[in-house]
Amino acid sequence: MAAGVQGKVVAVTGAARGLGASLARQLTERGAQVALLGLEPEELAKVSATCAGSRWWELDVTDAIELASIVAEVKAHFGRVDVLVINAGVASGGPFLYTEAEAFERTIEVNLMGSIRTLRAFLPTLVESRGYSLQIASLAALAPAPMMAAYCASKSGVEAFTESVRTEIAGHGVDLGTAYLSWTDTDMVRGADEHRDLRETRAGMPGVLGRTYPVEPTVAALCDGIERRAAHVYGQHWVRFVRPLRGLIAGLTYVAGKRDIAKAEKSFLAEGVGAGSLVGAGGRADTAHHEVRTSR
């Protein structure tokens, strides 16, 4: 497939809000037709109204049967899929000793297993189009942080998974990329900041590591990477320099973090039951969806 997205069909998961919605809009502006996939029908319809030629589908990325059905519908509607952006994700936070097991494991299920199931479902049509898939990972894959064990584990997992499969399928003409981005001004990050312990943990990070970055320039960098079919894409330019330093950063995080973790634990416990739940509007949507499904 030629570089660029003009005239290409791009499927974006987690497209109802935040990073996914902005990706859909910017890719549309660059000439792509976008399939919007996510959990919130009303929000998806709003995003679709701003993306000419798009169509949306309600989708739980952890449901392999639902994924297979919707991939078939997307292909039937658009004729093909040239690019896949695996963006759907949730987050929970707090000390592992005290966090709710269900929210912790749901973070792994959505972010890691949901990403794996998404690529598995779309890969045959990407082979047909000799297409490209971008996995949205995180700075958390490069620099795991205390109070974020589930999120960091899931993002480290999708990075390793993508790197492994990238080599396997290169001979089929499909390219895979991994995107790394720092704190970006989305519902997820704002939701995390509602929890005092998570907010204070981030505030204690030095320099660029603790800042929140605007969505649009971050997404523009991701779109540039998609157009290049890049193996590694960085939402903020400085994040590329973290990759070769990941071992050093892990050691420094341990030395610095263990001094302050007792205070963070007290803050977490003071917030009471539910402090370890999924954060932000997207997290609440996933929780509601999952509760309805498991109650059937």
Tab-separated table of C-alpha atoms in Angstrom:
chain	number	residue	atom	x	y	z
A	1	MET	CA	0.000	0.000	0.000
A	2	ALA	CA	1.300	3.443	-0.887
A	3	ALA	CA	2.134	5.818	1.956
A	4	GLY	CA	-0.449	8.413	2.969
A	5	VAL	CA	-4.129	8.016	3.790
A	6	GLN	CA	-5.776	9.829	0.888
A	7	GLY	CA	-8.572	7.541	-0.354
A	8	LYS	CA	-7.752	4.857	2.217
A	9	VAL	CA	-10.151	3.159	4.615
A	10	VAL	CA	-9.082	3.500	8.260
A	11	ALA	CA	-10.717	1.679	11.183
A	12	VAL	CA	-10.262	3.329	14.585
A	13	THR	CA	-11.205	1.659	17.868
A	14	GLY	CA	-12.033	3.743	20.918
A	15	ALA	CA	-13.330	6.403	18.536
A	16	ALA	CA	-16.171	7.788	20.661
A	17	ARG	CA	-14.110	10.423	22.428
A	18	GLY	CA	-10.639	11.746	23.207
A	19	LEU	CA	-7.683	10.544	21.188
A	20	GLY	CA	-9.753	8.233	18.966
A	21	ALA	CA	-12.263	10.930	18.031
A	22	SER	CA	-9.487	13.394	17.220
A	23	LEU	CA	-7.667	10.763	15.167
A	24	ALA	CA	-10.834	10.107	13.167
A	25	ARG	CA	-11.302	13.807	12.420
A	26	GLN	CA	-7.701	14.452	11.425
A	27	LEU	CA	-7.525	11.329	9.266
A	28	THR	CA	-10.731	12.424	7.531
A	29	GLU	CA	-9.190	15.849	6.897
A	30	ARG	CA	-6.252	14.052	5.262
A	31	GLY	CA	-8.580	12.244	2.864
A	32	ALA	CA	-9.345	8.953	4.602
A	33	GLN	CA	-12.699	7.232	5.007
A	34	VAL	CA	-13.058	6.236	8.635
A	35	ALA	CA	-14.847	3.362	10.366
A	36	LEU	CA	-15.550	4.475	13.930
A	37	LEU	CA	-15.652	1.704	16.537
A	38	GLY	CA	-16.471	2.136	20.213
A	39	LEU	CA	-18.849	1.629	23.110
A	40	GLU	CA	-20.888	4.847	23.199
A	41	PRO	CA	-23.405	5.091	20.328
A	42	GLU	CA	-24.430	8.690	20.974
A	43	GLU	CA	-20.821	9.885	21.109
A	44	LEU	CA	-19.896	7.837	18.039
A	45	ALA	CA	-22.769	9.420	16.098
A	46	LYS	CA	-21.521	12.888	17.072
A	47	VAL	CA	-18.000	12.097	15.890
A	48	SER	CA	-19.302	10.521	12.679
A	49	ALA	CA	-21.248	13.715	11.914
A	50	THR	CA	-17.919	15.577	11.784
A	51	CYS	CA	-16.168	12.981	9.580
A	52	ALA	CA	-17.412	12.984	5.990
A	53	GLY	CA	-17.900	9.487	4.568
A	54	SER	CA	-17.556	7.778	7.936
A	55	ARG	CA	-19.757	5.163	9.557
A	56	TRP	CA	-19.828	3.957	13.147
A	57	TRP	CA	-20.338	0.614	14.896
A	58	GLU	CA	-20.816	-0.127	18.580
A	59	LEU	CA	-18.072	-2.548	19.619
A	60	ASP	CA	-16.618	-4.183	22.718
A	61	VAL	CA	-13.039	-5.052	21.732
A	62	THR	CA	-12.905	-7.857	24.294
A	63	ASP	CA	-15.651	-9.773	22.470
A	64	ALA	CA	-14.045	-11.869	19.715
A	65	ILE	CA	-17.393	-12.920	18.204
A	66	GLU	CA	-18.636	-9.341	18.018
A	67	LEU	CA	-15.314	-8.246	16.518
A	68	ALA	CA	-15.504	-10.840	13.742
A	69	SER	CA	-19.036	-9.770	12.860
A	70	ILE	CA	-18.217	-6.074	12.761
A	71	VAL	CA	-15.027	-6.551	10.735
A	72	ALA	CA	-17.188	-8.307	8.137
A	73	GLU	CA	-19.662	-5.400	8.196
A	74	VAL	CA	-16.909	-2.797	7.867
A	75	LYS	CA	-15.419	-4.655	4.925
A	76	ALA	CA	-18.831	-5.092	3.290
A	77	HIS	CA	-19.559	-1.367	3.643
A	78	PHE	CA	-16.185	0.067	2.588
A	79	GLY	CA	-14.887	-2.815	0.461
A	80	ARG	CA	-11.609	-3.103	2.344
A	81	VAL	CA	-9.597	-1.876	5.323
A	82	ASP	CA	-6.210	-0.305	4.626
A	83	VAL	CA	-5.278	0.977	8.073
A	84	LEU	CA	-6.216	-0.115	11.584
A	85	VAL	CA	-5.657	2.089	14.635
A	86	ILE	CA	-5.948	0.067	17.854
A	87	ASN	CA	-6.750	2.798	20.328
A	88	ALA	CA	-9.486	1.476	22.666
A	89	GLY	CA	-8.314	1.505	26.253
A	90	VAL	CA	-9.175	2.104	29.881
A	91	ALA	CA	-7.150	2.898	32.985
A	92	SER	CA	-7.248	2.277	36.694
A	93	GLY	CA	-4.816	3.360	39.360
A	94	GLY	CA	-3.745	2.998	42.948
A	95	PRO	CA	-1.498	0.692	44.991
A	96	PHE	CA	-1.822	-2.921	43.883
A	97	LEU	CA	-2.228	-4.049	47.493
A	98	TYR	CA	-5.501	-2.155	47.809
A	99	THR	CA	-7.008	-1.822	44.334
A	100	GLU	CA	-10.171	-3.591	43.255
A	101	ALA	CA	-9.309	-6.813	41.430
A	102	GLU	CA	-12.120	-6.404	38.928
A	103	ALA	CA	-11.026	-2.953	37.731
A	104	PHE	CA	-7.360	-4.030	37.662
A	105	GLU	CA	-8.099	-7.105	35.564
A	106	ARG	CA	-10.543	-5.256	33.300
A	107	THR	CA	-7.727	-2.830	32.435
A	108	ILE	CA	-5.592	-5.771	31.308
A	109	GLU	CA	-8.536	-7.372	29.491
A	110	VAL	CA	-9.423	-4.268	27.474
A	111	ASN	CA	-5.971	-2.871	26.794
A	112	LEU	CA	-4.018	-6.061	26.154
A	113	MET	CA	-6.467	-8.812	25.225
A	114	GLY	CA	-8.755	-6.331	23.459
A	115	SER	CA	-5.840	-5.182	21.323
A	116	ILE	CA	-4.808	-8.741	20.525
A	117	ARG	CA	-8.356	-9.719	19.571
A	118	THR	CA	-8.733	-6.590	17.459
A	119	LEU	CA	-5.611	-7.300	15.421
A	120	ARG	CA	-6.543	-10.966	15.072
A	121	ALA	CA	-9.960	-10.013	13.686
A	122	PHE	CA	-8.671	-7.382	11.240
A	123	LEU	CA	-5.420	-9.037	10.147
A	124	PRO	CA	-6.795	-11.103	7.236
A	125	THR	CA	-8.248	-8.005	5.561
A	126	LEU	CA	-5.034	-6.083	6.232
A	127	VAL	CA	-3.129	-8.890	4.491
A	128	GLU	CA	-5.461	-8.481	1.504
A	129	SER	CA	-4.801	-4.717	1.339
A	130	ARG	CA	-1.115	-5.017	2.341
A	131	GLY	CA	-2.102	-2.542	5.002
A	132	TYR	CA	-0.814	-1.003	8.213
A	133	SER	CA	-1.844	-1.196	11.869
A	134	LEU	CA	-0.869	1.257	14.593
A	135	GLN	CA	-1.118	0.132	18.208
A	136	ILE	CA	-1.544	3.003	20.648
A	137	ALA	CA	0.729	2.151	23.567
A	138	SER	CA	2.047	4.762	25.988
A	139	LEU	CA	5.057	6.218	27.711
A	140	ALA	CA	3.894	3.797	30.431
A	141	ALA	CA	5.314	0.957	28.300
A	142	LEU	CA	8.755	2.557	28.484
A	143	ALA	CA	8.704	3.983	32.000
A	144	PRO	CA	6.430	1.946	34.327
A	145	ALA	CA	5.281	4.032	37.276
A	146	PRO	CA	3.989	3.185	40.765
A	147	MET	CA	0.219	3.399	41.284
A	148	MET	CA	-0.294	2.448	37.615
A	149	ALA	CA	0.583	-1.255	37.578
A	150	ALA	CA	-2.388	-2.479	35.533
A	151	TYR	CA	-2.083	0.239	32.909
A	152	CYS	CA	1.702	-0.101	32.627
A	153	ALA	CA	1.514	-3.897	32.391
A	154	SER	CA	-1.102	-3.700	29.651
A	155	LYS	CA	0.823	-1.135	27.612
A	156	SER	CA	4.121	-2.995	28.011
A	157	GLY	CA	2.254	-6.087	26.875
A	158	VAL	CA	0.859	-4.531	23.712
A	159	GLU	CA	4.295	-3.160	22.860
A	160	ALA	CA	5.889	-6.616	23.140
A	161	PHE	CA	3.006	-8.237	21.261
A	162	THR	CA	3.205	-5.739	18.403
A	163	GLU	CA	6.978	-6.048	18.072
A	164	SER	CA	6.693	-9.854	17.918
A	165	VAL	CA	3.924	-9.953	15.319
A	166	ARG	CA	5.506	-7.133	13.270
A	167	THR	CA	8.375	-9.444	12.363
A	168	GLU	CA	6.069	-12.413	11.705
A	169	ILE	CA	3.829	-10.677	9.172
A	170	ALA	CA	6.341	-8.476	7.367
A	171	GLY	CA	6.493	-11.016	4.566
A	172	HIS	CA	2.751	-10.601	4.004
A	173	GLY	CA	3.202	-6.931	3.164
A	174	VAL	CA	1.602	-5.716	6.400
A	175	ASP	CA	3.412	-3.173	8.556
A	176	LEU	CA	2.767	-2.756	12.284
A	177	GLY	CA	3.616	0.274	14.386
A	178	THR	CA	3.598	1.167	18.058
A	179	ALA	CA	2.733	4.662	19.281
A	180	TYR	CA	4.132	6.095	22.486
A	181	LEU	CA	2.677	9.219	24.049
A	182	SER	CA	2.899	10.984	27.366
A	183	TRP	CA	0.015	12.452	29.385
A	184	THR	CA	-2.423	13.871	26.834
A	185	ASP	CA	-5.440	16.021	27.625
A	186	THR	CA	-8.165	13.399	27.208
A	187	ASP	CA	-11.086	12.252	29.356
A	188	MET	CA	-8.935	9.395	30.644
A	189	VAL	CA	-6.179	11.677	31.945
A	190	ARG	CA	-8.660	14.190	33.363
A	191	GLY	CA	-10.449	11.286	35.043
A	192	ALA	CA	-7.193	10.096	36.603
A	193	ASP	CA	-6.564	13.606	37.915
A	194	GLU	CA	-9.866	13.440	39.822
A	195	HIS	CA	-8.144	10.994	42.178
A	196	ARG	CA	-5.857	12.791	44.578
A	197	ASP	CA	-3.274	10.035	44.854
A	198	LEU	CA	-2.871	9.729	41.075
A	199	ARG	CA	-2.834	13.507	40.637
A	200	GLU	CA	-0.166	13.945	43.299
A	201	THR	CA	1.930	11.068	41.946
A	202	ARG	CA	2.003	12.721	38.519
A	203	ALA	CA	2.677	16.152	39.997
A	204	GLY	CA	5.817	14.720	41.571
A	205	MET	CA	7.251	13.617	38.231
A	206	PRO	CA	10.155	15.801	37.068
A	207	GLY	CA	10.066	18.148	34.065
A	208	VAL	CA	8.345	16.955	30.911
A	209	LEU	CA	7.302	13.651	32.513
A	210	GLY	CA	4.514	15.225	34.552
A	211	ARG	CA	3.079	17.672	32.031
A	212	THR	CA	-0.212	17.304	30.187
A	213	TYR	CA	0.012	17.826	26.424
A	214	PRO	CA	-2.758	19.072	24.102
A	215	VAL	CA	-4.607	16.504	21.995
A	216	GLU	CA	-4.449	18.027	18.513
A	217	PRO	CA	-0.629	18.282	18.079
A	218	THR	CA	-0.249	14.840	19.630
A	219	VAL	CA	-2.733	13.372	17.175
A	220	ALA	CA	-1.099	15.203	14.267
A	221	ALA	CA	2.162	13.427	15.124
A	222	LEU	CA	0.335	10.082	15.206
A	223	CYS	CA	-1.285	10.784	11.829
A	224	ASP	CA	2.134	11.630	10.373
A	225	GLY	CA	3.373	8.253	11.607
A	226	ILE	CA	0.376	6.475	10.081
A	227	GLU	CA	1.063	8.118	6.725
A	228	ARG	CA	4.688	6.935	6.889
A	229	ARG	CA	3.654	3.427	8.052
A	230	ALA	CA	6.213	3.952	10.803
A	231	ALA	CA	7.342	1.183	13.146
A	232	HIS	CA	7.553	3.612	16.081
A	233	VAL	CA	5.531	6.799	16.459
A	234	TYR	CA	5.871	9.417	19.189
A	235	GLY	CA	3.066	11.692	20.305
A	236	GLN	CA	5.601	14.128	21.760
A	237	HIS	CA	9.029	14.414	20.169
A	238	TRP	CA	10.978	13.968	23.418
A	239	VAL	CA	9.422	10.542	24.120
A	240	ARG	CA	11.683	8.967	21.478
A	241	PHE	CA	14.660	9.596	23.776
A	242	VAL	CA	13.091	7.567	26.591
A	243	ARG	CA	13.305	4.271	24.691
A	244	PRO	CA	17.088	3.823	24.996
A	245	LEU	CA	16.980	4.926	28.647
A	246	ARG	CA	14.168	2.672	29.831
A	247	GLY	CA	16.347	0.538	32.101
A	248	LEU	CA	17.888	3.558	33.798
A	249	ILE	CA	14.485	5.207	34.252
A	250	ALA	CA	13.082	2.098	35.946
A	251	GLY	CA	15.889	2.205	38.510
A	252	LEU	CA	15.481	5.906	39.165
A	253	THR	CA	11.715	5.499	39.521
A	254	TYR	CA	12.236	2.852	42.188
A	255	VAL	CA	14.716	4.929	44.159
A	256	ALA	CA	12.614	8.093	44.020
A	257	GLY	CA	9.186	6.469	44.250
A	258	LYS	CA	9.663	4.301	47.317
A	259	ARG	CA	10.231	7.437	49.425
A	260	ASP	CA	6.793	8.829	48.619
A	261	ILE	CA	4.622	5.748	48.209
A	262	ALA	CA	3.449	5.672	51.843
A	263	LYS	CA	1.901	9.125	51.417
A	264	ALA	CA	0.254	8.040	48.153
A	265	GLU	CA	-1.199	4.935	49.807
A	266	LYS	CA	-2.731	7.029	52.591
A	267	SER	CA	-4.242	9.370	50.002
A	268	PHE	CA	-5.688	6.434	48.086
A	269	LEU	CA	-7.243	4.854	51.168
A	270	ALA	CA	-8.683	8.199	52.257
A	271	GLU	CA	-10.706	8.368	49.041
A	272	GLY	CA	-12.604	5.247	50.058
A	273	VAL	CA	-14.259	2.414	48.147
A	274	GLY	CA	-14.179	2.824	44.381
A	275	ALA	CA	-10.915	4.725	44.228
A	276	GLY	CA	-9.429	1.885	42.210
A	277	SER	CA	-12.192	1.870	39.593
A	278	LEU	CA	-11.746	2.675	35.898
A	279	VAL	CA	-11.153	6.397	35.410
A	280	GLY	CA	-12.802	8.983	33.175
A	281	ALA	CA	-15.941	8.999	31.050
A	282	GLY	CA	-14.654	6.182	28.859
A	283	GLY	CA	-13.916	4.075	31.930
A	284	ARG	CA	-17.428	4.657	33.258
A	285	ALA	CA	-18.878	3.669	29.881
A	286	ASP	CA	-16.878	0.443	29.859
A	287	THR	CA	-17.894	-0.359	33.433
A	288	ALA	CA	-21.581	0.170	32.648
A	289	HIS	CA	-21.328	-1.926	29.477
A	290	HIS	CA	-19.481	-4.721	31.260
A	291	GLU	CA	-21.968	-4.779	34.146
A	292	VAL	CA	-24.899	-5.098	31.753
A	293	ARG	CA	-23.188	-7.897	29.825
A	294	THR	CA	-22.195	-9.902	32.892
A	295	SER	CA	-25.661	-9.582	34.438
A	296	ARG	CA	-27.350	-11.324	31.477
